[in-house]
Coordinates of C-alpha atoms in Angstrom, one line a residue:
M1 CA 198.4 -17.2 14.5
S2 CA 199.2 -16.1 10.9
E3 CA 200.1 -12.7 11.5
R4 CA 202.8 -10.8 12.4
K5 CA 201.8 -8.0 14.6
N6 CA 202.6 -4.6 17.2
S7 CA 200.1 -5.4 20.8
C8 CA 200.4 -5.5 24.3
I9 CA 201.4 -8.4 26.0
L10 CA 200.9 -9.0 29.6
V11 CA 202.2 -12.3 31.4
A12 CA 200.6 -13.2 34.2
E13 CA 202.2 -16.3 36.6
L14 CA 200.4 -17.3 39.7
V15 CA 203.7 -18.5 42.3
G16 CA 203.2 -19.7 45.9
E17 CA 201.9 -23.5 45.3
D18 CA 204.7 -24.4 46.8
Q19 CA 202.9 -23.2 50.1
F20 CA 200.2 -25.9 49.9
A21 CA 202.5 -28.8 50.4
G22 CA 201.5 -31.2 53.5
R23 CA 198.6 -28.7 53.8
I24 CA 196.3 -28.9 51.7
D25 CA 195.1 -32.0 49.0
A26 CA 195.0 -31.8 45.4
A27 CA 191.5 -31.3 45.2
E28 CA 191.9 -28.0 47.4
T29 CA 195.4 -26.7 45.4
K30 CA 193.0 -27.3 42.1
Y31 CA 190.1 -25.3 43.1
A32 CA 192.5 -22.7 44.8
V33 CA 194.6 -22.0 40.9
E34 CA 191.2 -22.2 39.3
R35 CA 189.7 -19.2 41.3
C36 CA 193.2 -17.2 40.6
M37 CA 192.3 -18.3 37.1
H38 CA 189.2 -18.0 36.4
R39 CA 189.4 -14.1 37.7
L40 CA 192.8 -13.6 35.2
D41 CA 189.6 -14.5 32.5
R42 CA 187.4 -12.5 33.4
V43 CA 189.5 -9.9 33.6
A44 CA 190.4 -9.9 30.3
A45 CA 187.1 -10.3 28.6
S46 CA 186.7 -7.2 30.2
L47 CA 189.1 -5.2 29.1
E48 CA 188.9 -6.6 25.4
G49 CA 192.0 -8.7 25.5
S50 CA 192.6 -12.0 23.4
T51 CA 194.2 -14.7 25.4
I52 CA 196.4 -16.5 23.2
Q53 CA 198.3 -18.9 25.5
R54 CA 197.4 -20.6 28.3
D55 CA 198.2 -22.8 31.2
D56 CA 197.3 -24.4 34.6
N57 CA 198.8 -21.3 36.3
S58 CA 199.8 -18.4 33.8
A59 CA 198.2 -16.9 31.0
V60 CA 199.7 -14.5 27.6
I61 CA 197.4 -11.8 26.8
R62 CA 196.9 -9.8 24.1
F63 CA 195.8 -6.2 24.5
E64 CA 195.7 -3.6 21.4
R65 CA 196.5 -0.9 24.1
C66 CA 198.8 -0.4 26.1
D67 CA 196.4 1.0 28.9
S68 CA 194.5 -1.7 28.3
G69 CA 197.1 -3.8 29.7
V70 CA 197.9 -1.6 32.4
L71 CA 194.7 -1.4 34.0
A72 CA 194.2 -5.6 33.1
A73 CA 198.2 -5.9 35.4
C74 CA 196.3 -3.4 38.3
E75 CA 193.1 -5.0 38.5
I76 CA 194.6 -8.6 38.5
L77 CA 196.8 -8.0 41.2
E78 CA 193.6 -6.4 42.6
R79 CA 191.4 -9.2 42.0
I80 CA 194.0 -12.4 43.1
N81 CA 195.7 -10.2 46.1
S82 CA 192.4 -9.6 47.6
L83 CA 190.9 -13.3 47.6
P84 CA 190.7 -15.2 51.2
P85 CA 193.6 -18.1 51.5
V86 CA 192.8 -21.7 51.7
S87 CA 193.7 -23.5 54.4
G88 CA 195.8 -20.5 56.0
A89 CA 198.0 -20.6 52.2
R90 CA 197.4 -18.3 49.3
L91 CA 198.8 -17.8 45.8
S92 CA 199.8 -14.6 44.6
V93 CA 200.7 -13.7 40.7
R94 CA 203.5 -11.8 39.3
I95 CA 203.0 -9.8 36.3
G96 CA 205.5 -8.6 33.0
L97 CA 204.0 -6.0 30.4
H98 CA 205.5 -5.4 26.9
Y99 CA 205.1 -4.2 23.6
A100 CA 206.2 -6.1 21.0
V101 CA 205.4 -8.1 17.7
I102 CA 204.0 -11.2 18.4
G103 CA 204.7 -13.6 15.9
P104 CA 202.8 -16.5 13.8
E105 CA 205.6 -19.3 15.5
P106 CA 203.8 -21.4 18.5
A107 CA 206.0 -20.3 21.3
G108 CA 205.4 -16.4 20.0
G109 CA 208.4 -15.2 19.4
E110 CA 211.1 -12.9 21.0
G111 CA 207.9 -9.9 22.7
I112 CA 206.7 -13.3 24.5
R113 CA 209.6 -14.2 25.5
I114 CA 210.9 -11.4 26.8
T115 CA 207.4 -10.0 28.5
R116 CA 208.1 -13.6 31.1
R117 CA 211.1 -12.7 31.6
L118 CA 209.8 -9.3 33.2
A119 CA 207.2 -11.0 35.2
Q120 CA 209.6 -13.4 36.6
L121 CA 211.7 -10.7 37.5
G122 CA 208.5 -9.5 39.5
S123 CA 207.9 -10.1 43.6
P124 CA 204.6 -12.1 44.0
G125 CA 202.0 -9.4 43.8
Q126 CA 203.8 -7.3 41.7
A127 CA 203.6 -6.0 37.6
L128 CA 206.9 -5.0 36.0
A129 CA 206.0 -2.8 32.9
S130 CA 209.3 -2.3 29.8
G131 CA 209.8 1.4 28.8
T132 CA 208.7 0.5 25.5
A133 CA 205.1 0.2 26.9
V134 CA 205.4 3.1 29.3
M135 CA 205.8 5.3 26.6
L136 CA 203.2 4.3 25.0
L137 CA 200.3 5.1 28.4
T138 CA 198.2 8.3 27.5
S139 CA 199.1 11.0 29.9
A140 CA 196.6 9.4 32.7
T141 CA 197.7 5.7 33.2
R142 CA 200.9 7.0 32.5
R143 CA 201.0 7.2 36.9
F144 CA 200.5 3.9 37.5
A145 CA 204.0 3.1 36.4
G146 CA 206.8 4.0 38.9
K147 CA 209.9 4.4 38.3
D148 CA 213.4 2.4 38.9
A149 CA 211.7 -0.9 39.5
L150 CA 214.6 -2.7 39.7
D151 CA 217.0 -0.2 41.4
G152 CA 218.0 0.5 37.8
K153 CA 218.5 -2.3 36.6
V154 CA 217.8 -2.5 32.4
L155 CA 217.0 -6.0 31.1
E156 CA 218.3 -6.3 27.6
G157 CA 216.2 -4.8 24.5
V158 CA 213.7 -3.1 26.6
G159 CA 215.0 -0.1 28.4
P160 CA 214.3 0.8 32.0
I161 CA 211.8 -1.0 33.4
Y162 CA 208.5 0.4 35.5
A163 CA 206.7 -1.0 38.6
I164 CA 202.7 -1.1 37.7
A165 CA 200.4 -0.6 41.3
Q166 CA 203.1 -1.3 43.4
P167 CA 202.4 -2.1 47.2
V168 CA 200.7 0.5 49.1
G169 CA 202.8 2.6 51.0
T170 CA 205.7 2.3 48.1
F171 CA 203.5 3.9 45.0
T172 CA 199.6 5.0 44.5
S173 CA 198.4 3.1 41.9
L174 CA 195.3 4.8 41.6
L175 CA 193.8 7.6 39.8
A176 CA 193.5 10.5 41.8
A177 CA 189.7 10.3 40.1
T178 CA 189.0 7.3 42.3
R179 CA 189.9 8.3 45.2
V180 CA 187.0 11.5 44.7
S181 CA 184.0 9.3 42.9
Q182 CA 182.1 7.7 44.4
R183 CA 182.4 3.8 45.1
L184 CA 180.1 1.5 46.2
R185 CA 181.2 -1.2 48.5
L186 CA 180.2 -4.9 48.4
R187 CA 180.6 -7.4 51.3
H188 CA 180.4 -10.9 51.1
Q189 CA 181.1 -13.6 54.2
Q190 CA 185.2 -12.1 54.4
E191 CA 185.9 -10.6 51.1
V192 CA 185.1 -6.9 50.1
I193 CA 185.5 -5.3 47.1
F194 CA 185.1 -2.1 45.5
V195 CA 182.7 -1.0 42.1
E196 CA 184.7 1.9 40.8
E197 CA 186.3 3.5 38.2
I198 CA 188.9 1.0 37.2
R199 CA 186.5 -2.0 38.1
P200 CA 183.6 -0.5 36.8
V201 CA 181.5 -4.2 36.5
V202 CA 181.5 -7.0 39.2
L203 CA 180.0 -10.1 38.6
L204 CA 178.0 -11.8 41.6
G205 CA 176.8 -15.9 40.6
R206 CA 177.3 -19.6 41.9
E207 CA 180.3 -20.4 38.8
L208 CA 183.4 -19.8 40.2
G209 CA 184.5 -17.3 37.5
N210 CA 182.7 -14.3 39.1
D211 CA 183.8 -11.9 41.6
L212 CA 181.2 -12.8 44.9
V213 CA 181.1 -16.7 44.6
I214 CA 177.6 -17.6 46.3
I215 CA 177.4 -20.7 47.4
D216 CA 173.8 -20.9 47.8
P217 CA 171.4 -23.5 45.5
R218 CA 169.2 -20.4 44.7
A219 CA 171.5 -18.7 42.9
S220 CA 171.9 -19.0 39.5
R221 CA 175.7 -19.5 38.3
Q222 CA 176.0 -16.1 36.3
H223 CA 172.9 -14.5 38.9
A224 CA 173.5 -10.0 38.6
R225 CA 176.1 -7.8 37.7
I226 CA 176.0 -4.7 39.5
E227 CA 178.0 -1.9 37.1
K228 CA 179.2 1.6 38.0
R229 CA 177.4 3.7 35.2
R230 CA 177.5 7.7 35.2
E231 CA 173.8 7.6 36.3
G232 CA 175.3 5.8 39.8
F233 CA 175.4 2.5 40.6
I234 CA 173.7 -0.4 38.9
L235 CA 171.8 -4.3 39.6
I236 CA 171.3 -5.9 36.5
D237 CA 169.5 -9.2 37.2
Q238 CA 170.0 -12.3 35.1
S239 CA 169.0 -15.6 36.9
T240 CA 166.2 -17.4 37.0
N241 CA 165.0 -17.1 41.1
G242 CA 165.4 -13.1 41.1
T243 CA 167.3 -11.0 43.0
Y244 CA 166.4 -9.2 46.3
V245 CA 167.1 -6.0 47.6
S246 CA 166.7 -4.4 50.6
A247 CA 168.2 -1.2 51.0
G248 CA 167.4 2.3 52.8
G249 CA 165.0 1.2 55.2
V250 CA 162.2 0.7 52.5
N251 CA 160.5 -2.4 51.8
E252 CA 162.4 -5.4 50.0
H253 CA 162.4 -5.2 46.1
C254 CA 162.7 -8.2 43.8
T255 CA 163.9 -7.4 40.8
K256 CA 163.9 -10.1 37.8
R257 CA 165.6 -10.3 34.2
T258 CA 165.7 -6.0 34.8
E259 CA 168.1 -3.0 36.4
L260 CA 167.6 -1.3 39.9
P261 CA 169.8 1.4 40.9
L262 CA 171.2 0.9 44.6
T263 CA 171.0 3.5 47.0
G264 CA 173.0 1.8 50.3
P265 CA 173.3 0.9 53.0
G266 CA 171.6 -2.2 51.5
R267 CA 171.4 -6.0 51.8
I268 CA 171.5 -8.4 48.0
G269 CA 170.3 -11.8 48.5
C270 CA 170.3 -13.7 45.4
G271 CA 167.8 -15.9 44.3
F272 CA 166.4 -15.6 48.9
S273 CA 165.0 -12.8 50.5
A274 CA 167.7 -10.7 51.9
N275 CA 165.8 -9.8 55.0
E276 CA 166.5 -14.2 55.5
V277 CA 169.9 -14.2 57.9
E278 CA 172.3 -16.0 55.4
R279 CA 176.1 -16.6 55.5
D280 CA 175.9 -16.0 51.7
L281 CA 174.3 -12.5 51.7
V282 CA 175.7 -9.8 50.2
F283 CA 176.3 -6.0 52.1
F284 CA 176.3 -2.1 50.3
E285 CA 177.6 0.7 51.2
I286 CA 177.9 3.7 49.0
V287 CA 181.1 5.3 49.8

């Protein structure tokens, strides 16, 4: 990195690998870690973040605006914490957010060191932000930050610490608008995710980094995506075999390299008929 620049710094660290000891083999552990890291990478890309450091179980991501960093933290927590367990064990993530200079030195300087410390102060499944970062949030995103995350403890150089999107029951992390706007609920095997304001794009495909991973060999690696737009929920096919949609009791429709509005409830088949009895069907409903 050739210049020093103030940025929103996000540090995400996976925790919980010790749960896997003696329960699953190294290959399954590697799969569980890679699955989480792929989702983290997807979030960074979707919010125009730049990954400046990355290893097997942590990443440092730079955002131009603190709003983007907070939204990324919320989505990373949701995506990783909602993953099903592997052999009864699961990984979690802890996140630190800070606004500071990222220097040209290999470790990125004091700003990244402080952000790592913030992440390490948090519990699994928690994101902590410095007062410096929270001060720069817009009013809409500011409500994601809860006060006094560590009972008044102050980390030297950052002032008060704020919790971002604490667990349900202690802090409402979603914007009020998301509770009244429509959401598209997607169900695939044991996973349930939503297309909504804070996650306007969901990816489907055979590749590990997709939001919904379709195991069927007829699915393309990056098969399709679903977007929330002003006019509704739109499925965009980008596959070889097409995407089959059966919705609202009408005849099945196959879309290939085109877009299709989704009106639920219905079913989606990635490369195969939505009327087949398949474990990899995706069920959707507007709620």
